[in-house]
Coordinates of N, CA and C and ligand atoms in Angstrom, one line a residue:
M1 N 148.3 -158.6 122.9 CA 147.4 -159.2 123.8 C 146.0 -158.9 123.4
P2 N 145.1 -159.9 123.3 CA 143.7 -159.6 122.9 C 143.0 -158.9 124.0
S3 N 142.1 -158.0 123.6 CA 141.4 -157.3 124.7 C 140.0 -156.9 124.2
I4 N 139.1 -156.6 125.2 CA 137.8 -156.1 124.9 C 137.7 -154.7 125.5
T5 N 137.3 -153.7 124.7 CA 137.1 -152.4 125.1 C 135.7 -152.0 125.1
K6 N 135.4 -150.8 125.6 CA 134.0 -150.3 125.6 C 133.5 -150.0 124.2
N7 N 134.4 -150.0 123.2 CA 134.1 -149.7 121.9 C 134.2 -151.0 121.0
S8 N 134.3 -152.1 121.6 CA 134.4 -153.3 120.8 C 133.2 -153.7 120.0
T9 N 133.3 -154.5 118.9 CA 132.2 -155.0 118.2 C 131.9 -156.4 118.6
L10 N 130.8 -156.9 118.2 CA 130.6 -158.3 118.4 C 131.5 -159.2 117.7
K11 N 132.0 -158.9 116.5 CA 133.0 -159.7 115.8 C 134.3 -159.7 116.6
E12 N 134.6 -158.6 117.2 CA 135.9 -158.5 118.0 C 135.7 -159.4 119.3
Y13 N 134.6 -159.4 119.9 CA 134.3 -160.2 121.1 C 134.4 -161.6 120.7
Q14 N 133.8 -162.0 119.5 CA 133.9 -163.4 119.1 C 135.3 -163.9 118.9
Q15 N 136.1 -162.9 118.2 CA 137.4 -163.3 117.9 C 138.3 -163.3 119.2
F16 N 138.0 -162.4 120.2 CA 138.7 -162.6 121.5 C 138.4 -163.9 122.2
V17 N 137.2 -164.4 122.1 CA 136.9 -165.7 122.7 C 137.7 -166.8 122.0
Q18 N 137.8 -166.7 120.6 CA 138.5 -167.7 119.9 C 140.0 -167.7 120.3
T19 N 140.6 -166.5 120.5 CA 142.0 -166.3 120.8 C 142.2 -166.9 122.2
V20 N 141.3 -166.6 123.1 CA 141.6 -167.0 124.5 C 141.1 -168.4 124.8
Y21 N 140.0 -168.8 124.3 CA 139.4 -170.1 124.7 C 139.4 -171.1 123.5
G22 N 139.8 -170.8 122.3 CA 139.7 -171.7 121.1 C 140.5 -173.0 121.4
L23 N 141.7 -172.8 121.8 CA 142.6 -174.0 122.0 C 142.1 -174.9 123.1
P24 N 141.8 -174.4 124.4 CA 141.3 -175.3 125.4 C 139.9 -175.9 125.0
N25 N 139.1 -175.2 124.3 CA 137.8 -175.7 123.8 C 138.0 -176.9 122.9
D26 N 138.9 -176.7 121.9 CA 139.2 -177.8 121.0 C 139.8 -179.0 121.7
L27 N 140.6 -178.8 122.7 CA 141.2 -179.9 123.4 C 140.2 -180.7 124.4
H28 N 139.3 -179.9 125.0 CA 138.5 -180.4 126.0 C 137.0 -180.6 125.9
F29 N 136.5 -179.8 124.9 CA 135.0 -179.8 124.7 C 134.5 -180.2 123.4
E30 N 133.5 -181.1 123.4 CA 132.7 -181.4 122.2 C 131.8 -180.2 122.0
L31 N 131.2 -180.1 120.8 CA 130.2 -179.1 120.6 C 129.1 -179.1 121.5
Q32 N 128.6 -180.3 121.8 CA 127.4 -180.4 122.8 C 127.8 -180.0 124.1
D33 N 129.1 -180.2 124.6 CA 129.6 -179.7 125.9 C 129.6 -178.2 125.9
L34 N 129.9 -177.6 124.8 CA 129.9 -176.1 124.8 C 128.5 -175.5 125.0
L35 N 127.5 -176.2 124.3 CA 126.2 -175.8 124.4 C 125.6 -176.1 125.8
N36 N 126.0 -177.3 126.4 CA 125.6 -177.6 127.8 C 126.1 -176.4 128.7
N37 N 127.2 -175.9 128.4 CA 127.7 -174.8 129.3 C 127.0 -173.5 129.1
V38 N 126.5 -173.3 127.9 CA 125.7 -172.1 127.6 C 124.4 -172.3 128.5
Q39 N 123.8 -173.4 128.5 CA 122.6 -173.7 129.3 C 122.9 -173.5 130.7
R40 N 123.9 -174.2 131.2 CA 124.2 -174.2 132.6 C 124.5 -172.8 133.2
F41 N 125.3 -172.0 132.5 CA 125.5 -170.6 133.1 C 124.4 -169.7 132.9
A42 N 123.6 -169.9 131.8 CA 122.4 -169.1 131.6 C 121.4 -169.3 132.8
M43 N 121.2 -170.6 133.2 CA 120.3 -170.9 134.2 C 120.9 -170.4 135.6
R44 N 122.2 -170.4 135.7 CA 122.8 -169.7 136.9 C 122.5 -168.3 137.0
G45 N 122.6 -167.6 135.8 CA 122.3 -166.2 135.7 C 120.8 -165.9 136.1
L46 N 120.0 -166.8 135.7 CA 118.6 -166.6 136.1 C 118.4 -166.8 137.6
K47 N 119.2 -167.7 138.2 CA 119.1 -167.8 139.6 C 119.5 -166.5 140.3
G48 N 120.5 -165.8 139.7 CA 120.8 -164.5 140.2 C 119.7 -163.5 140.1
I49 N 118.8 -163.6 139.1 CA 117.7 -162.8 139.0 C 116.7 -163.1 140.1
R50 N 116.4 -164.4 140.3 CA 115.5 -164.9 141.3 C 115.9 -164.4 142.7
K51 N 117.3 -164.5 142.9 CA 117.8 -164.2 144.3 C 118.0 -162.6 144.4
K52 N 117.8 -161.9 143.3 CA 118.0 -160.5 143.3 C 119.5 -160.2 143.6
N53 N 120.4 -161.0 143.1 CA 121.8 -160.8 143.2 C 122.3 -160.5 141.8
Q54 N 122.5 -159.1 141.6 CA 122.9 -158.7 140.3 C 124.3 -159.1 139.9
E55 N 125.2 -159.2 140.9 CA 126.6 -159.6 140.6 C 126.6 -161.0 140.1
K56 N 125.9 -161.9 140.8 CA 125.8 -163.3 140.5 C 125.2 -163.5 139.1
C57 N 124.2 -162.7 138.8 CA 123.5 -162.7 137.5 C 124.5 -162.3 136.4
L58 N 125.2 -161.2 136.6 CA 126.0 -160.7 135.6 C 127.2 -161.6 135.3
T59 N 127.8 -162.1 136.4 CA 129.0 -162.9 136.2 C 128.6 -164.2 135.4
N60 N 127.5 -164.8 135.7 CA 127.1 -166.0 135.0 C 126.6 -165.7 133.6
L61 N 126.1 -164.6 133.4 CA 125.7 -164.2 132.0 C 126.9 -163.9 131.1
L62 N 128.0 -163.3 131.7 CA 129.1 -163.1 131.0 C 129.8 -164.4 130.6
I63 N 129.8 -165.4 131.5 CA 130.4 -166.7 131.1 C 129.5 -167.4 130.2
T64 N 128.1 -167.2 130.3 CA 127.2 -167.7 129.2 C 127.6 -167.2 127.9
S65 N 127.8 -165.9 127.8 CA 128.1 -165.3 126.5 C 129.4 -165.8 125.9
S66 N 130.4 -166.1 126.8 CA 131.6 -166.6 126.3 C 131.5 -168.0 125.7
F67 N 130.7 -168.9 126.4 CA 130.4 -170.2 125.9 C 129.6 -170.2 124.7
F68 N 128.7 -169.2 124.6 CA 127.9 -169.0 123.4 C 128.8 -168.6 122.2
M69 N 129.7 -167.7 122.4 CA 130.6 -167.3 121.3 C 131.5 -168.6 121.0
S70 N 131.9 -169.3 122.0 CA 132.7 -170.5 121.7 C 131.9 -171.5 120.8
T71 N 130.6 -171.7 121.1 CA 129.8 -172.5 120.4 C 129.7 -172.0 118.9
L72 N 129.5 -170.7 118.7 CA 129.4 -170.1 117.4 C 130.7 -170.3 116.6
N73 N 131.8 -170.1 117.4 CA 133.1 -170.3 116.7 C 133.3 -171.7 116.1
R74 N 132.8 -172.6 116.9 CA 132.9 -174.0 116.5 C 132.1 -174.3 115.2
L75 N 130.9 -173.6 115.2 CA 130.0 -173.8 114.0 C 130.3 -172.8 112.8
H76 N 131.4 -171.9 113.1 CA 131.7 -170.9 112.1 C 130.5 -170.0 111.7
I77 N 129.8 -169.6 112.7 CA 128.7 -168.7 112.5 C 129.2 -167.3 113.0
D78 N 129.1 -166.3 112.1 CA 129.4 -164.9 112.3 C 128.2 -164.2 112.9
I79 N 128.0 -164.1 114.2 CA 126.8 -163.7 114.8 C 126.4 -162.3 114.6
E80 N 127.4 -161.4 114.5 CA 127.2 -160.0 114.2 C 126.3 -159.8 113.0
D81 N 126.7 -160.4 111.9 CA 125.9 -160.2 110.7 C 124.5 -160.9 110.8
E82 N 124.5 -162.1 111.4 CA 123.2 -162.8 111.6 C 122.3 -162.0 112.4
L83 N 122.7 -161.4 113.5 CA 121.9 -160.7 114.4 C 121.3 -159.5 113.7
W84 N 122.1 -158.8 112.9 CA 121.6 -157.6 112.2 C 120.6 -158.0 111.2
H85 N 120.8 -159.1 110.4 CA 119.8 -159.4 109.5 C 118.5 -160.0 110.1
R86 N 118.6 -160.5 111.3 CA 117.4 -161.0 112.0 C 116.7 -159.9 112.6
F87 N 117.4 -158.8 113.2 CA 116.7 -157.7 113.9 C 117.2 -156.3 113.3
P88 N 116.9 -156.0 112.1 CA 117.4 -154.8 111.5 C 116.7 -153.5 111.9
Y89 N 116.9 -153.2 113.3 CA 116.2 -152.1 113.9 C 114.6 -152.3 114.0
I90 N 114.2 -153.5 113.8 CA 112.7 -153.9 113.9 C 112.7 -155.3 114.5
C91 N 111.5 -155.6 115.1 CA 111.2 -157.0 115.6 C 111.2 -157.9 114.5
S92 N 111.8 -159.1 114.7 CA 111.9 -160.1 113.7 C 110.6 -160.8 113.4
Y93 N 109.6 -160.7 114.3 CA 108.3 -161.2 114.1 C 107.3 -160.2 113.4
C94 N 107.1 -159.1 114.1 CA 106.0 -158.2 113.6 C 106.6 -157.1 112.7
A95 N 107.9 -157.0 112.6 CA 108.6 -156.0 111.8 C 108.3 -154.6 112.2
R96 N 108.0 -154.4 113.5 CA 107.7 -153.0 114.0 C 108.8 -152.6 115.0
Q97 N 108.9 -151.3 115.3 CA 109.8 -150.7 116.3 C 109.0 -149.6 117.0
P98 N 108.6 -149.7 118.3 CA 109.0 -150.9 119.1 C 108.0 -152.1 118.8
C99 N 108.5 -153.3 119.2 CA 107.7 -154.5 118.9 C 106.3 -154.4 119.3
Q100 N 105.3 -154.8 118.5 CA 103.9 -154.9 118.8 C 103.4 -156.3 118.9
C101 N 104.3 -157.3 119.1 CA 103.8 -158.6 119.1 C 102.8 -158.9 120.2
K102 N 102.9 -158.2 121.3 CA 102.0 -158.4 122.5 C 100.6 -158.1 122.1
D103 N 100.4 -157.1 121.3 CA 99.0 -156.7 120.9 C 98.4 -157.7 119.8
S104 N 99.2 -158.0 118.9 CA 98.7 -158.8 117.8 C 99.9 -159.7 117.3
K105 N 100.1 -160.8 118.0 CA 101.1 -161.8 117.6 C 100.9 -162.2 116.2
P106 N 101.8 -161.8 115.2 CA 101.6 -162.3 113.8 C 101.7 -163.8 113.7
A107 N 100.9 -164.3 112.8 CA 100.8 -165.8 112.6 C 102.2 -166.2 112.0
Q108 N 102.8 -165.4 111.2 CA 104.1 -165.7 110.7 C 104.9 -164.5 110.6
R109 N 106.2 -164.7 110.5 CA 107.1 -163.5 110.4 C 106.9 -162.7 109.2
K110 N 107.0 -161.4 109.3 CA 106.9 -160.5 108.1 C 108.3 -160.5 107.4
A111 N 108.2 -160.3 106.1 CA 109.5 -160.2 105.4 C 110.2 -158.9 105.7
I112 N 111.5 -159.0 105.9 CA 112.3 -157.8 106.4 C 113.3 -157.5 105.4
T113 N 113.5 -156.3 105.0 CA 114.6 -155.8 104.2 C 115.4 -154.8 105.0
P114 N 116.6 -155.2 105.5 CA 117.4 -154.4 106.3 C 117.8 -153.1 105.7
D115 N 117.8 -151.9 106.4 CA 118.3 -150.7 105.9 C 119.8 -150.6 106.3
K116 N 120.7 -150.9 105.4 CA 122.1 -151.0 105.7 C 122.7 -149.8 106.4
A117 N 122.2 -148.7 106.2 CA 122.6 -147.4 106.8 C 122.5 -147.4 108.3
K118 N 121.5 -148.2 108.8 CA 121.2 -148.2 110.3 C 122.0 -149.3 111.0
K119 N 122.8 -150.1 110.4 CA 123.4 -151.2 111.0 C 124.3 -150.7 112.2
P120 N 124.0 -151.3 113.4 CA 124.9 -151.0 114.6 C 126.3 -151.4 114.3
N121 N 127.3 -150.6 114.8 CA 128.7 -151.0 114.7 C 129.2 -151.7 115.9
T122 N 129.1 -151.0 117.0 CA 129.7 -151.6 118.2 C 128.6 -152.4 119.1
I123 N 129.1 -153.1 120.1 CA 128.2 -153.7 121.0 C 127.2 -152.7 121.6
A124 N 127.8 -151.5 122.0 CA 127.0 -150.5 122.6 C 125.9 -150.0 121.6
D125 N 126.2 -150.0 120.4 CA 125.1 -149.6 119.3 C 124.0 -150.7 119.3
F126 N 124.4 -152.0 119.5 CA 123.4 -153.0 119.5 C 122.5 -152.9 120.7
H127 N 123.1 -152.5 121.9 CA 122.2 -152.2 123.0 C 121.1 -151.1 122.8
I128 N 121.6 -150.0 122.1 CA 120.6 -149.0 121.8 C 119.6 -149.5 120.9
M129 N 119.9 -150.3 119.8 CA 119.0 -150.8 118.9 C 118.0 -151.7 119.6
F130 N 118.4 -152.6 120.5 CA 117.5 -153.6 121.1 C 116.6 -152.9 122.1
E131 N 117.1 -151.8 122.7 CA 116.2 -151.0 123.7 C 115.1 -150.3 122.9
K132 N 115.4 -150.0 121.7 CA 114.3 -149.4 120.9 C 113.3 -150.3 120.4
I133 N 113.8 -151.6 120.0 CA 112.9 -152.6 119.5 C 112.0 -153.2 120.7
Y134 N 112.8 -153.5 121.8 CA 112.1 -154.1 122.9 C 112.4 -153.2 124.2
P135 N 111.7 -152.1 124.4 CA 112.0 -151.2 125.5 C 111.9 -151.9 126.8
S136 N 113.0 -151.8 127.7 CA 113.0 -152.5 129.0 C 111.9 -152.0 129.9
A137 N 111.4 -150.8 129.7 CA 110.3 -150.3 130.5 C 109.0 -151.0 130.2
S138 N 108.9 -151.8 129.1 CA 107.7 -152.4 128.8 C 107.5 -153.8 129.3
R139 N 108.5 -154.2 130.1 CA 108.5 -155.5 130.7 C 109.4 -155.6 131.9
T140 N 109.1 -156.6 132.8 CA 110.0 -156.8 134.0 C 111.3 -157.5 133.7
L141 N 112.3 -157.4 134.6 CA 113.5 -158.2 134.4 C 113.2 -159.7 134.4
E142 N 112.2 -160.1 135.2 CA 111.9 -161.5 135.2 C 111.3 -162.0 133.9
H143 N 110.5 -161.2 133.3 CA 109.9 -161.5 132.0 C 111.0 -161.6 130.9
A144 N 112.0 -160.7 131.0 CA 113.1 -160.8 130.0 C 113.9 -162.0 130.2
G145 N 114.0 -162.4 131.5 CA 114.8 -163.6 131.9 C 114.1 -164.9 131.4
V146 N 112.8 -164.9 131.6 CA 112.1 -166.2 131.1 C 112.1 -166.3 129.5
H147 N 112.1 -165.1 128.9 CA 112.1 -165.1 127.4 C 113.5 -165.7 127.0
M148 N 114.6 -165.2 127.7 CA 115.9 -165.7 127.4 C 116.0 -167.2 127.6
A149 N 115.4 -167.7 128.7 CA 115.4 -169.2 128.9 C 114.7 -170.0 127.8
E150 N 113.5 -169.4 127.3 CA 112.8 -170.0 126.2 C 113.8 -170.1 125.0
E151 N 114.6 -169.0 124.7 CA 115.4 -169.1 123.6 C 116.6 -170.0 123.8
V152 N 117.1 -170.2 125.0 CA 118.1 -171.2 125.2 C 117.5 -172.6 124.8
G153 N 116.3 -172.8 125.2 CA 115.7 -174.1 124.8 C 115.5 -174.3 123.3
E154 N 115.1 -173.2 122.6 CA 114.9 -173.3 121.2 C 116.2 -173.4 120.5
L155 N 117.3 -172.8 121.0 CA 118.6 -173.1 120.4 C 119.0 -174.6 120.5
V156 N 118.8 -175.1 121.7 CA 119.1 -176.5 121.9 C 118.2 -177.5 120.9
E157 N 116.9 -177.1 120.8 CA 116.1 -177.9 119.9 C 116.6 -177.8 118.4
A158 N 117.0 -176.6 118.0 CA 117.5 -176.4 116.7 C 118.8 -177.3 116.5
F159 N 119.6 -177.2 117.5 CA 120.9 -178.0 117.4 C 120.7 -179.4 117.3
L160 N 119.7 -180.0 118.2 CA 119.5 -181.4 118.2 C 118.9 -181.8 116.8
A161 N 118.1 -181.0 116.2 CA 117.5 -181.3 114.9 C 118.6 -181.3 113.8
Y162 N 119.5 -180.3 113.9 CA 120.6 -180.2 113.0 C 121.5 -181.4 113.2
R163 N 121.8 -181.8 114.4 CA 122.7 -182.9 114.6 C 122.1 -184.2 114.1
G164 N 120.8 -184.3 114.0 CA 120.2 -185.5 113.4 C 120.1 -185.5 111.9
E165 N 119.9 -184.3 111.4 CA 119.6 -184.2 109.9 C 120.9 -183.8 109.1
H166 N 121.6 -182.8 109.7 CA 122.8 -182.3 108.9 C 122.5 -181.6 107.6
T167 N 121.3 -180.9 107.6 CA 121.0 -180.3 106.3 C 121.2 -178.8 106.5
K168 N 121.3 -178.1 105.3 CA 121.5 -176.6 105.3 C 120.3 -175.9 106.1
I169 N 119.2 -176.4 105.8 CA 118.0 -175.8 106.4 C 118.0 -175.9 107.9
H170 N 118.5 -177.0 108.4 CA 118.6 -177.2 109.9 C 119.7 -176.3 110.5
F171 N 120.8 -176.3 109.7 CA 121.9 -175.3 110.1 C 121.4 -173.9 110.2
N172 N 120.7 -173.5 109.2 CA 120.1 -172.1 109.3 C 119.3 -171.8 110.4
N173 N 118.5 -172.9 110.8 CA 117.7 -172.7 112.0 C 118.5 -172.6 113.2
V174 N 119.7 -173.2 113.3 CA 120.6 -173.0 114.5 C 121.0 -171.6 114.5
T175 N 121.4 -171.0 113.3 CA 121.9 -169.7 113.2 C 120.8 -168.7 113.7
L176 N 119.6 -168.9 113.2 CA 118.5 -168.0 113.6 C 118.1 -168.1 115.1
E177 N 118.1 -169.2 115.6 CA 117.9 -169.4 117.1 C 119.0 -168.7 117.9
A178 N 120.3 -168.8 117.3 CA 121.4 -168.2 118.1 C 121.2 -166.7 118.1
A179 N 120.7 -166.1 117.0 CA 120.4 -164.7 116.9 C 119.3 -164.3 117.9
D180 N 118.3 -165.1 118.0 CA 117.2 -164.9 118.9 C 117.7 -164.9 120.3
L181 N 118.6 -165.8 120.7 CA 119.0 -165.9 122.0 C 119.8 -164.7 122.4
L182 N 120.7 -164.3 121.4 CA 121.5 -163.1 121.7 C 120.6 -161.8 121.9
S183 N 119.6 -161.7 121.1 CA 118.7 -160.6 121.2 C 118.1 -160.6 122.6
C184 N 117.7 -161.7 123.2 CA 117.2 -161.8 124.5 C 118.2 -161.5 125.6
F185 N 119.5 -161.9 125.3 CA 120.6 -161.6 126.1 C 120.8 -160.0 126.3
F186 N 120.7 -159.4 125.1 CA 120.7 -157.9 125.2 C 119.6 -157.4 126.0
G187 N 118.4 -158.0 125.8 CA 117.2 -157.6 126.5 C 117.3 -157.7 128.0
V188 N 117.9 -158.8 128.5 CA 118.1 -159.0 130.0 C 119.1 -158.0 130.5
L189 N 120.1 -157.7 129.7 CA 121.1 -156.7 130.2 C 120.5 -155.3 130.2
N190 N 119.7 -155.0 129.2 CA 119.1 -153.7 129.2 C 118.1 -153.6 130.4
S191 N 117.4 -154.7 130.8 CA 116.6 -154.5 131.9 C 117.4 -154.4 133.3
L192 N 118.7 -154.8 133.2 CA 119.6 -154.6 134.4 C 120.3 -153.3 134.3
S193 N 120.1 -152.5 133.2 CA 120.8 -151.3 132.9 C 122.3 -151.6 132.9
I194 N 122.7 -152.7 132.3 CA 124.1 -153.0 132.2 C 124.4 -153.1 130.7
Q195 N 125.6 -152.5 130.3 CA 126.1 -152.6 128.9 C 127.1 -153.8 128.9
L196 N 126.8 -154.7 127.9 CA 127.7 -155.8 127.8 C 129.1 -155.4 127.5
N197 N 129.4 -154.4 126.6 CA 130.7 -153.9 126.4 C 131.4 -153.4 127.6
D198 N 130.7 -152.7 128.5 CA 131.3 -152.2 129.7 C 131.7 -153.4 130.6
A199 N 130.7 -154.3 130.7 CA 130.9 -155.5 131.6 C 132.0 -156.4 131.2
L200 N 132.1 -156.5 129.8 CA 133.1 -157.4 129.3 C 134.5 -156.7 129.4
S201 N 134.5 -155.4 129.2 CA 135.9 -154.8 129.3 C 136.4 -154.8 130.8
D202 N 135.5 -154.9 131.8 CA 135.9 -155.0 133.1 C 136.3 -156.4 133.5
F203 N 135.5 -157.4 132.9 CA 135.6 -158.8 133.2 C 137.0 -159.4 132.6
Y204 N 137.2 -159.0 131.3 CA 138.3 -159.5 130.5 C 139.4 -158.5 130.4
T205 N 139.8 -157.9 131.6 CA 140.8 -156.9 131.5 C 142.1 -157.5 131.0
N206 N 142.3 -158.8 131.3 CA 143.6 -159.5 131.0 C 143.4 -160.9 130.6
N207 N 143.0 -161.2 129.4 CA 142.8 -162.5 128.8 C 141.7 -163.2 129.6
C208 N 141.9 -164.6 129.9 CA 140.9 -165.4 130.7 C 140.6 -164.7 132.0
H209 N 139.4 -164.6 132.4 CA 139.0 -163.9 133.6 C 139.6 -164.6 134.9
V210 N 140.0 -165.9 134.8 CA 140.5 -166.6 135.9 C 142.0 -166.7 135.9
C211 N 142.5 -167.3 134.8 CA 144.0 -167.6 134.8 C 144.8 -166.4 134.1
H212 N 144.1 -165.5 133.4 CA 144.7 -164.4 132.8 C 145.7 -164.8 131.7
H213 N 145.5 -165.9 131.2 CA 146.4 -166.3 130.1 C 145.6 -166.3 128.7
A214 N 146.3 -166.2 127.6 CA 145.8 -166.5 126.2 C 146.8 -167.3 125.5
P215 N 146.4 -168.5 125.1 CA 145.2 -169.2 125.4 C 145.0 -169.5 127.0
C216 N 143.8 -169.6 127.4 CA 143.5 -170.0 128.8 C 144.1 -171.3 129.1
S217 N 144.7 -171.3 130.4 CA 145.3 -172.5 130.9 C 144.6 -173.1 132.1
C218 N 143.4 -172.7 132.3 CA 142.6 -173.2 133.4 C 142.5 -174.7 133.3
E219 N 142.6 -175.4 134.4 CA 142.4 -176.9 134.3 C 141.0 -177.3 134.0
Y220 N 140.8 -178.4 133.2 CA 139.5 -178.8 132.8 C 138.6 -179.0 134.0
R221 N 139.2 -179.7 135.0 CA 138.4 -180.0 136.2 C 137.9 -178.7 136.9
F222 N 138.8 -177.7 136.9 CA 138.3 -176.4 137.5 C 137.2 -175.8 136.7
V223 N 137.3 -175.8 135.3 CA 136.3 -175.2 134.5 C 134.9 -175.8 134.7
I224 N 134.9 -177.2 134.7 CA 133.5 -177.8 134.8 C 133.0 -177.7 136.2
N225 N 133.8 -177.4 137.2 CA 133.2 -177.2 138.5 C 133.1 -175.8 138.9
F226 N 133.4 -174.9 138.0 CA 133.4 -173.4 138.3 C 131.9 -173.0 138.6
K227 N 131.8 -172.3 139.8 CA 130.5 -171.7 140.2 C 130.7 -170.3 140.7
S228 N 129.8 -169.5 140.3 CA 129.9 -168.1 140.8 C 128.5 -167.7 141.2
Ligands
LIG1 ZN1 107.3 -157.9 117.6
LIG2 ZN1 141.7 -169.6 132.2

């Protein structure tokens, strides 16, 4: 039985999503539909922030992350490696830790050479890394949420460009924007003092969080009308 534990890696979470949701996704969802659900649940998560309802926020963000992983699985993007190369213990724009972009936003990204010895292993390790690069004490939860919303939009823009052009360079942009969105996702959870690995291991104790099957057997009509 597939499972997520407090020590799981991002690769293991991505594989878990493939095992539980890969089949129904292939049967019921086009790639654009998967991305639509990333947007839909991310916005519902932001509503939880506005309403100061942490449970609503978290549930919707966990579902967001699941559709996000489904989208990446469809595109055959290994997000753990991409995330590390984009954020190797330093900000991807200013190449500093903690990020100094607020003081002097660089005109263009600085070249980064990752120090392999520092690569986070588990999801918990990525939390620690992002807290060091983007300390939650340096901004509000709402600020982190707005930044995440920006990155959802940029992922969609990159995807639309790729869908039109189908070039390697456009595909790479999708990958980079996916890494940026995931970094903001960690940022929001750090602002909430929630660890994704802990939340996932509680949410996915037994396969799909609703039907508890692998592969998920939830009806399409139920999934598209699901609200939390
Ligand atoms: Zn920065
Ligand atoms: Zn299900």
